[in-house]
mmCIF file of C-alpha atoms in Angstrom:
data_model
loop_
_atom_site.group_PDB
_atom_site.id
_atom_site.type_symbol
_atom_site.label_atom_id
_atom_site.label_comp_id
_atom_site.label_asym_id
_atom_site.label_seq_id
_atom_site.Cartn_x
_atom_site.Cartn_y
_atom_site.Cartn_z
ATOM 1 C CA MET A 1 -55.944 -60.472 -124.600
ATOM 2 C CA ASP A 2 -57.999 -57.297 -124.276
ATOM 3 C CA ILE A 3 -57.288 -53.916 -125.779
ATOM 4 C CA PHE A 4 -56.258 -52.380 -122.410
ATOM 5 C CA SER A 5 -53.307 -54.727 -122.083
ATOM 6 C CA LEU A 6 -51.855 -52.946 -125.115
ATOM 7 C CA VAL A 7 -51.758 -49.548 -123.367
ATOM 8 C CA PRO A 8 -48.360 -50.237 -121.710
ATOM 9 C CA ALA A 9 -47.012 -51.328 -125.112
ATOM 10 C CA LEU A 10 -48.108 -48.048 -126.689
ATOM 11 C CA ALA A 11 -46.836 -46.003 -123.709
ATOM 12 C CA GLY A 12 -43.491 -47.802 -123.807
ATOM 13 C CA GLY A 13 -43.230 -47.173 -127.535
ATOM 14 C CA ILE A 14 -43.868 -43.449 -127.012
ATOM 15 C CA LEU A 15 -41.151 -43.355 -124.315
ATOM 16 C CA ILE A 16 -38.733 -45.015 -126.754
ATOM 17 C CA GLY A 17 -39.682 -42.400 -129.354
ATOM 18 C CA ILE A 18 -39.034 -39.574 -126.855
ATOM 19 C CA ALA A 19 -35.581 -41.042 -126.107
ATOM 20 C CA VAL A 20 -34.820 -41.324 -129.834
ATOM 21 C CA ILE A 21 -35.816 -37.732 -130.617
ATOM 22 C CA THR A 22 -33.943 -36.427 -127.553
ATOM 23 C CA LEU A 23 -30.684 -37.953 -128.792
ATOM 24 C CA MET A 24 -31.253 -36.495 -132.281
ATOM 25 C CA LEU A 25 -32.379 -33.017 -131.149
ATOM 26 C CA PHE A 26 -29.453 -32.424 -128.787
ATOM 27 C CA ASN A 27 -26.644 -34.707 -130.023
ATOM 28 C CA GLY A 28 -27.598 -35.251 -133.678
ATOM 29 C CA ARG A 29 -27.266 -38.999 -133.244
ATOM 30 C CA ILE A 30 -29.267 -42.050 -134.251
ATOM 31 C CA ALA A 31 -30.386 -44.045 -131.194
ATOM 32 C CA GLY A 32 -29.564 -47.459 -132.610
ATOM 33 C CA ILE A 33 -28.383 -49.682 -129.791
ATOM 34 C CA SER A 34 -26.196 -52.014 -131.858
ATOM 35 C CA GLY A 35 -24.609 -48.969 -133.514
ATOM 36 C CA ILE A 36 -23.968 -47.246 -130.195
ATOM 37 C CA VAL A 37 -22.247 -50.384 -128.849
ATOM 38 C CA GLY A 38 -20.392 -51.167 -132.096
ATOM 39 C CA GLY A 39 -19.092 -47.587 -132.324
ATOM 40 C CA LEU A 40 -17.072 -48.145 -129.135
ATOM 41 C CA PHE A 41 -14.539 -49.991 -131.295
ATOM 42 C CA PRO A 42 -12.154 -48.810 -132.655
ATOM 43 C CA PHE A 43 -11.714 -46.349 -129.771
ATOM 44 C CA LYS A 44 -12.084 -42.642 -130.653
ATOM 45 C CA SER A 45 -11.526 -40.400 -127.651
ATOM 46 C CA ASN A 46 -14.199 -37.769 -128.420
ATOM 47 C CA ASP A 47 -16.831 -40.279 -129.539
ATOM 48 C CA THR A 48 -16.841 -42.735 -126.660
ATOM 49 C CA ARG A 49 -18.202 -40.909 -123.656
ATOM 50 C CA TRP A 50 -21.740 -40.269 -124.927
ATOM 51 C CA ARG A 51 -21.984 -43.923 -126.029
ATOM 52 C CA ILE A 52 -20.986 -45.168 -122.574
ATOM 53 C CA ALA A 53 -23.362 -42.636 -120.969
ATOM 54 C CA PHE A 54 -26.298 -43.851 -123.097
ATOM 55 C CA LEU A 55 -25.542 -47.485 -122.256
ATOM 56 C CA VAL A 56 -25.218 -46.653 -118.539
ATOM 57 C CA GLY A 57 -28.673 -45.042 -118.754
ATOM 58 C CA LEU A 58 -30.091 -48.137 -120.428
ATOM 59 C CA VAL A 59 -28.601 -50.424 -117.796
ATOM 60 C CA LEU A 60 -29.758 -48.211 -114.899
ATOM 61 C CA ALA A 61 -33.344 -47.962 -116.187
ATOM 62 C CA PRO A 62 -34.551 -50.963 -114.117
ATOM 63 C CA PHE A 63 -33.533 -49.163 -110.881
ATOM 64 C CA LEU A 64 -35.461 -46.051 -111.920
ATOM 65 C CA TYR A 65 -38.433 -48.236 -112.845
ATOM 66 C CA ARG A 66 -38.408 -49.896 -109.401
ATOM 67 C CA ILE A 67 -38.297 -46.518 -107.648
ATOM 68 C CA PHE A 68 -40.989 -44.722 -109.642
ATOM 69 C CA ILE A 69 -43.212 -47.365 -111.166
ATOM 70 C CA GLY A 70 -42.910 -50.632 -109.291
ATOM 71 C CA GLN A 71 -42.202 -54.306 -109.752
ATOM 72 C CA ILE A 72 -40.144 -55.205 -112.847
ATOM 73 C CA PRO A 73 -42.208 -57.434 -115.193
ATOM 74 C CA GLU A 74 -41.346 -61.096 -115.164
ATOM 75 C CA ILE A 75 -38.633 -62.208 -117.579
ATOM 76 C CA THR A 76 -38.712 -65.705 -119.018
ATOM 77 C CA PHE A 77 -36.397 -67.346 -121.512
ATOM 78 C CA ASP A 78 -37.388 -70.126 -123.882
ATOM 79 C CA ALA A 79 -33.913 -70.828 -125.234
ATOM 80 C CA SER A 80 -31.369 -73.125 -123.539
ATOM 81 C CA LEU A 81 -27.910 -71.761 -122.671
ATOM 82 C CA PRO A 82 -26.213 -73.152 -125.825
ATOM 83 C CA LEU A 83 -28.962 -71.595 -127.959
ATOM 84 C CA LEU A 84 -28.554 -68.289 -126.101
ATOM 85 C CA VAL A 85 -24.856 -68.374 -127.050
ATOM 86 C CA LEU A 86 -25.679 -69.128 -130.686
ATOM 87 C CA GLY A 87 -28.429 -66.493 -130.751
ATOM 88 C CA GLY A 88 -26.206 -63.925 -129.055
ATOM 89 C CA VAL A 89 -23.410 -64.362 -131.582
ATOM 90 C CA LEU A 90 -25.896 -64.160 -134.482
ATOM 91 C CA VAL A 91 -27.456 -60.972 -133.074
ATOM 92 C CA GLY A 92 -24.007 -59.450 -132.524
ATOM 93 C CA VAL A 93 -22.588 -60.307 -135.951
ATOM 94 C CA GLY A 94 -25.865 -59.751 -137.832
ATOM 95 C CA THR A 95 -26.459 -56.267 -136.461
ATOM 96 C CA GLN A 96 -22.905 -55.156 -137.331
ATOM 97 C CA LEU A 97 -22.979 -56.674 -140.825
ATOM 98 C CA GLY A 98 -26.471 -55.293 -141.451
ATOM 99 C CA SER A 99 -25.724 -51.900 -139.807
ATOM 100 C CA GLY A 100 -28.585 -51.950 -137.335
ATOM 101 C CA CYS A 101 -31.150 -53.653 -135.168
ATOM 102 C CA THR A 102 -34.751 -53.129 -134.023
ATOM 103 C CA SER A 103 -33.970 -49.604 -132.780
ATOM 104 C CA GLY A 104 -31.560 -48.351 -135.463
ATOM 105 C CA HIS A 105 -33.393 -49.736 -138.500
ATOM 106 C CA GLY A 106 -36.822 -50.501 -137.009
ATOM 107 C CA VAL A 107 -37.442 -47.181 -135.245
ATOM 108 C CA CYS A 108 -34.894 -44.534 -136.336
ATOM 109 C CA GLY A 109 -34.480 -45.671 -139.944
ATOM 110 C CA ILE A 110 -38.146 -46.247 -140.748
ATOM 111 C CA SER A 111 -38.990 -42.876 -139.149
ATOM 112 C CA ARG A 112 -36.623 -41.253 -141.671
ATOM 113 C CA LEU A 113 -38.273 -43.365 -144.403
ATOM 114 C CA SER A 114 -34.887 -44.936 -145.196
ATOM 115 C CA LEU A 115 -35.373 -47.659 -147.809
ATOM 116 C CA ARG A 116 -32.415 -49.632 -146.425
ATOM 117 C CA SER A 117 -34.000 -49.659 -142.967
ATOM 118 C CA ILE A 118 -37.450 -50.611 -144.267
ATOM 119 C CA VAL A 119 -35.942 -53.536 -146.200
ATOM 120 C CA ALA A 120 -33.735 -54.621 -143.263
ATOM 121 C CA THR A 121 -36.657 -54.483 -140.810
ATOM 122 C CA LEU A 122 -38.941 -56.512 -143.088
ATOM 123 C CA ILE A 123 -36.164 -59.098 -143.529
ATOM 124 C CA PHE A 124 -35.268 -59.518 -139.860
ATOM 125 C CA MET A 125 -38.930 -59.560 -138.781
ATOM 126 C CA ALA A 126 -39.759 -62.204 -141.389
ATOM 127 C CA THR A 127 -36.638 -64.255 -140.648
ATOM 128 C CA ALA A 128 -37.334 -64.144 -136.911
ATOM 129 C CA ALA A 129 -40.971 -65.193 -137.438
ATOM 130 C CA VAL A 130 -39.871 -68.099 -139.661
ATOM 131 C CA THR A 131 -37.263 -69.116 -137.058
ATOM 132 C CA VAL A 132 -39.891 -69.146 -134.290
ATOM 133 C CA PHE A 133 -42.278 -71.083 -136.537
ATOM 134 C CA LEU A 134 -39.625 -73.711 -137.266
ATOM 135 C CA ILE A 135 -38.602 -74.051 -133.615
ATOM 136 C CA ARG A 136 -42.117 -74.167 -132.161
ATOM 137 C CA HIS A 137 -44.285 -75.738 -134.821
ATOM 138 C CA VAL A 138 -41.953 -77.872 -136.948
ATOM 139 C CA LEU A 139 -39.269 -79.053 -134.529
ATOM 140 C CA GLY A 140 -41.798 -78.766 -131.683
ATOM 141 C CA VAL A 141 -39.227 -77.620 -129.097
ATOM 142 C CA MET B 1 -14.842 -28.552 -125.425
ATOM 143 C CA PHE B 2 -14.812 -30.500 -122.194
ATOM 144 C CA GLY B 3 -18.074 -28.815 -121.199
ATOM 145 C CA GLU B 4 -19.777 -29.700 -124.475
ATOM 146 C CA ASN B 5 -18.709 -33.321 -124.081
ATOM 147 C CA ILE B 6 -20.231 -33.427 -120.598
ATOM 148 C CA LYS B 7 -23.504 -32.036 -121.959
ATOM 149 C CA LEU B 8 -23.574 -34.584 -124.784
ATOM 150 C CA SER B 9 -22.980 -37.367 -122.267
ATOM 151 C CA PHE B 10 -25.633 -36.041 -119.911
ATOM 152 C CA VAL B 11 -28.258 -35.975 -122.673
ATOM 153 C CA ALA B 12 -27.184 -39.461 -123.769
ATOM 154 C CA LEU B 13 -27.553 -40.734 -120.194
ATOM 155 C CA ILE B 14 -31.091 -39.309 -119.945
ATOM 156 C CA ALA B 15 -31.985 -40.690 -123.392
ATOM 157 C CA GLY B 16 -30.659 -44.117 -122.360
ATOM 158 C CA LEU B 17 -32.717 -44.042 -119.164
ATOM 159 C CA ILE B 18 -35.925 -43.092 -121.009
ATOM 160 C CA PHE B 19 -35.240 -45.695 -123.701
ATOM 161 C CA GLY B 20 -34.726 -48.384 -121.057
ATOM 162 C CA LEU B 21 -37.876 -47.323 -119.177
ATOM 163 C CA GLY B 22 -39.823 -47.629 -122.429
ATOM 164 C CA LEU B 23 -38.523 -51.159 -122.907
ATOM 165 C CA ILE B 24 -39.541 -52.145 -119.361
ATOM 166 C CA VAL B 25 -42.951 -50.392 -119.406
ATOM 167 C CA SER B 26 -43.780 -52.144 -122.684
ATOM 168 C CA GLU B 27 -42.410 -55.461 -121.312
ATOM 169 C CA MET B 28 -40.101 -55.748 -124.316
ATOM 170 C CA VAL B 29 -37.353 -56.756 -121.864
ATOM 171 C CA ASN B 30 -39.193 -60.065 -121.564
ATOM 172 C CA PRO B 31 -38.080 -62.371 -124.418
ATOM 173 C CA ALA B 32 -41.302 -64.379 -123.997
ATOM 174 C CA LYS B 33 -43.304 -61.276 -125.115
ATOM 175 C CA ILE B 34 -41.126 -60.888 -128.219
ATOM 176 C CA LEU B 35 -41.452 -64.583 -129.101
ATOM 177 C CA ALA B 36 -45.238 -64.375 -128.573
ATOM 178 C CA PHE B 37 -45.313 -61.604 -131.209
ATOM 179 C CA LEU B 38 -43.080 -63.492 -133.620
ATOM 180 C CA ASP B 39 -45.121 -66.690 -133.210
ATOM 181 C CA VAL B 40 -47.803 -65.779 -135.731
ATOM 182 C CA ALA B 41 -49.086 -69.361 -135.848
ATOM 183 C CA GLY B 42 -49.465 -69.573 -132.066
ATOM 184 C CA ASP B 43 -51.283 -67.529 -129.422
ATOM 185 C CA TRP B 44 -50.331 -64.249 -131.099
ATOM 186 C CA ASP B 45 -49.478 -61.213 -128.914
ATOM 187 C CA PRO B 46 -49.581 -57.949 -130.917
ATOM 188 C CA SER B 47 -47.738 -55.932 -128.213
ATOM 189 C CA LEU B 48 -44.542 -55.399 -130.222
ATOM 190 C CA ALA B 49 -46.529 -53.873 -133.099
ATOM 191 C CA PHE B 50 -47.989 -51.304 -130.661
ATOM 192 C CA VAL B 51 -44.545 -50.559 -129.234
ATOM 193 C CA MET B 52 -43.181 -50.033 -132.747
ATOM 194 C CA GLY B 53 -46.261 -48.012 -133.704
ATOM 195 C CA GLY B 54 -45.955 -45.705 -130.686
ATOM 196 C CA ALA B 55 -42.221 -45.271 -131.253
ATOM 197 C CA LEU B 56 -42.576 -44.689 -135.008
ATOM 198 C CA VAL B 57 -45.327 -42.062 -134.755
ATOM 199 C CA THR B 58 -43.459 -40.195 -131.978
ATOM 200 C CA THR B 59 -40.115 -40.380 -133.787
ATOM 201 C CA GLY B 60 -41.599 -39.654 -137.210
ATOM 202 C CA ILE B 61 -43.165 -36.390 -135.994
ATOM 203 C CA GLY B 62 -40.166 -35.533 -133.790
ATOM 204 C CA TYR B 63 -37.589 -36.125 -136.530
ATOM 205 C CA LYS B 64 -39.586 -34.026 -138.986
ATOM 206 C CA LEU B 65 -39.571 -31.076 -136.588
ATOM 207 C CA ILE B 66 -35.909 -31.587 -135.635
ATOM 208 C CA PHE B 67 -34.650 -31.808 -139.226
ATOM 209 C CA SER B 68 -36.172 -28.416 -139.971
ATOM 210 C CA ARG B 69 -33.350 -27.070 -137.772
ATOM 211 C CA ASN B 70 -29.918 -26.447 -139.260
ATOM 212 C CA ARG B 71 -28.073 -28.353 -136.571
ATOM 213 C CA PRO B 72 -28.565 -30.186 -133.277
ATOM 214 C CA VAL B 73 -28.639 -28.157 -130.063
ATOM 215 C CA LEU B 74 -25.285 -29.380 -128.743
ATOM 216 C CA SER B 75 -23.261 -30.390 -131.818
ATOM 217 C CA SER B 76 -22.480 -29.138 -135.301
ATOM 218 C CA ASP B 77 -24.178 -31.744 -137.516
ATOM 219 C CA PHE B 78 -26.854 -34.397 -137.646
ATOM 220 C CA LEU B 79 -24.930 -37.631 -138.177
ATOM 221 C CA LEU B 80 -27.158 -39.701 -140.450
ATOM 222 C CA PRO B 81 -26.332 -42.819 -142.471
ATOM 223 C CA VAL B 82 -25.440 -41.872 -146.035
ATOM 224 C CA LYS B 83 -25.616 -45.297 -147.677
ATOM 225 C CA LYS B 84 -28.643 -45.714 -149.943
ATOM 226 C CA GLU B 85 -28.248 -48.997 -151.821
ATOM 227 C CA ILE B 86 -29.589 -52.348 -150.651
ATOM 228 C CA ASP B 87 -26.498 -54.571 -150.677
ATOM 229 C CA GLY B 88 -25.709 -58.148 -149.738
ATOM 230 C CA LYS B 89 -24.284 -57.113 -146.382
ATOM 231 C CA LEU B 90 -27.552 -55.442 -145.362
ATOM 232 C CA VAL B 91 -29.628 -58.444 -146.421
ATOM 233 C CA MET B 92 -27.292 -61.078 -144.935
ATOM 234 C CA GLY B 93 -26.892 -59.094 -141.701
ATOM 235 C CA ALA B 94 -30.665 -58.743 -141.303
ATOM 236 C CA ILE B 95 -31.112 -62.494 -141.901
ATOM 237 C CA LEU B 96 -28.469 -63.461 -139.306
ATOM 238 C CA PHE B 97 -29.914 -60.993 -136.802
ATOM 239 C CA GLY B 98 -33.434 -62.285 -137.486
ATOM 240 C CA ILE B 99 -32.388 -65.889 -136.822
ATOM 241 C CA GLY B 100 -30.681 -64.915 -133.560
ATOM 242 C CA TRP B 101 -33.679 -62.805 -132.515
ATOM 243 C CA GLY B 102 -36.076 -65.646 -133.336
ATOM 244 C CA ILE B 103 -34.026 -68.225 -131.405
ATOM 245 C CA THR B 104 -33.767 -66.111 -128.243
ATOM 246 C CA GLY B 105 -36.411 -63.353 -128.312
ATOM 247 C CA LEU B 106 -33.607 -60.911 -127.496
ATOM 248 C CA CYS B 107 -32.262 -57.939 -129.434
ATOM 249 C CA PRO B 108 -29.542 -55.525 -128.245
ATOM 250 C CA GLY B 109 -31.654 -52.865 -126.440
ATOM 251 C CA PRO B 110 -33.785 -55.145 -124.272
ATOM 252 C CA ALA B 111 -30.841 -57.469 -123.596
ATOM 253 C CA LEU B 112 -28.701 -54.600 -122.263
ATOM 254 C CA THR B 113 -31.607 -53.181 -120.238
ATOM 255 C CA ALA B 114 -32.187 -56.615 -118.675
ATOM 256 C CA PHE B 115 -28.514 -56.809 -117.590
ATOM 257 C CA THR B 116 -29.174 -55.313 -114.144
ATOM 258 C CA ILE B 117 -32.400 -57.301 -113.740
ATOM 259 C CA GLY B 118 -29.982 -60.195 -113.894
ATOM 260 C CA SER B 119 -30.027 -63.950 -114.599
ATOM 261 C CA THR B 120 -27.568 -66.499 -115.922
ATOM 262 C CA GLU B 121 -29.422 -66.520 -119.252
ATOM 263 C CA ILE B 122 -29.033 -62.782 -119.811
ATOM 264 C CA TYR B 123 -25.334 -62.817 -118.842
ATOM 265 C CA VAL B 124 -24.661 -65.666 -121.268
ATOM 266 C CA PHE B 125 -26.572 -63.955 -124.089
ATOM 267 C CA LEU B 126 -24.904 -60.563 -123.521
ATOM 268 C CA PHE B 127 -21.431 -62.128 -123.408
ATOM 269 C CA ALA B 128 -22.091 -63.900 -126.734
ATOM 270 C CA MET B 129 -23.673 -60.806 -128.317
ATOM 271 C CA ILE B 130 -20.876 -58.443 -127.295
ATOM 272 C CA SER B 131 -18.279 -60.999 -128.424
ATOM 273 C CA GLY B 132 -20.112 -61.161 -131.764
ATOM 274 C CA ILE B 133 -20.168 -57.360 -132.114
ATOM 275 C CA PHE B 134 -16.514 -56.737 -131.275
ATOM 276 C CA GLY B 135 -15.269 -59.979 -132.862
ATOM 277 C CA PHE B 136 -16.905 -58.938 -136.129
ATOM 278 C CA LYS B 137 -15.518 -55.409 -135.915
ATOM 279 C CA ALA B 138 -12.006 -56.669 -135.087
ATOM 280 C CA ILE B 139 -12.008 -59.123 -138.014
ATOM 281 C CA LYS B 140 -13.349 -56.455 -140.382
ATOM 282 C CA ARG B 141 -10.636 -54.043 -139.295
ATOM 283 C CA PHE B 142 -7.980 -56.735 -139.733
ATOM 284 C CA ILE B 143 -9.196 -57.506 -143.268
ATOM 285 C CA VAL B 144 -9.372 -53.821 -144.251
ATOM 286 C CA GLN B 145 -5.828 -53.200 -142.987
ATOM 287 C CA SER B 146 -4.189 -56.207 -144.606
#
């Protein structure tokens, strides 16, 4: 791995930051993905449309990428389908119980120097690293 | 009122598009890249740290400038979390999310962005994740009401 392969990572991070500050500057909202999805329920008529619009943008991004940038990077999954179900449920429940995910706590919260977000991010990063260690190096899957 | 709502939605759509582009440009839509970052004992890939770094510096400066304003451009207030204390829910939620993230290499943003890239794996994960989100919210609402 050379240093130049990290340029797209940095550029992508800056784009994410621009999206986050755009949503705060104009709408006054935190761009936390799990929060934007979770806020769709219970239904509130004046608080649903912007959430749907943001999610539509997210989902349409690959088309924009293909038009203006090129081939979508390859996507590979390590987990089997049953593990994807288990992982999906854990991500869904965990982000609602813990009030945020990588974007809400990891980017928006830490940028505001929120102690809750700093603690949550350290915990989910550490837990995820331990989980990967156990799966790959202890169980040897 | 209707006009304001359209503007809010338009900005949200653009923000979603830029956010998604960032996730694709940085290859964070690929769970293998996330797992390669989390696998500190393996062939470590620092990409995610650079994504977070780029996002944090941009947002940190941006937020500082924005919060010097009295209000957002299109709405009356900045809606920020008010909770301050570290409680069991925060800790437990972060642990459960961390386990799920470590098992799959997927968190909500990249998973949703990868939806239209498409594969059985991503459909299965998204179905489980969205069931988890709304199942949790429905149960919580039921408990609060009863």
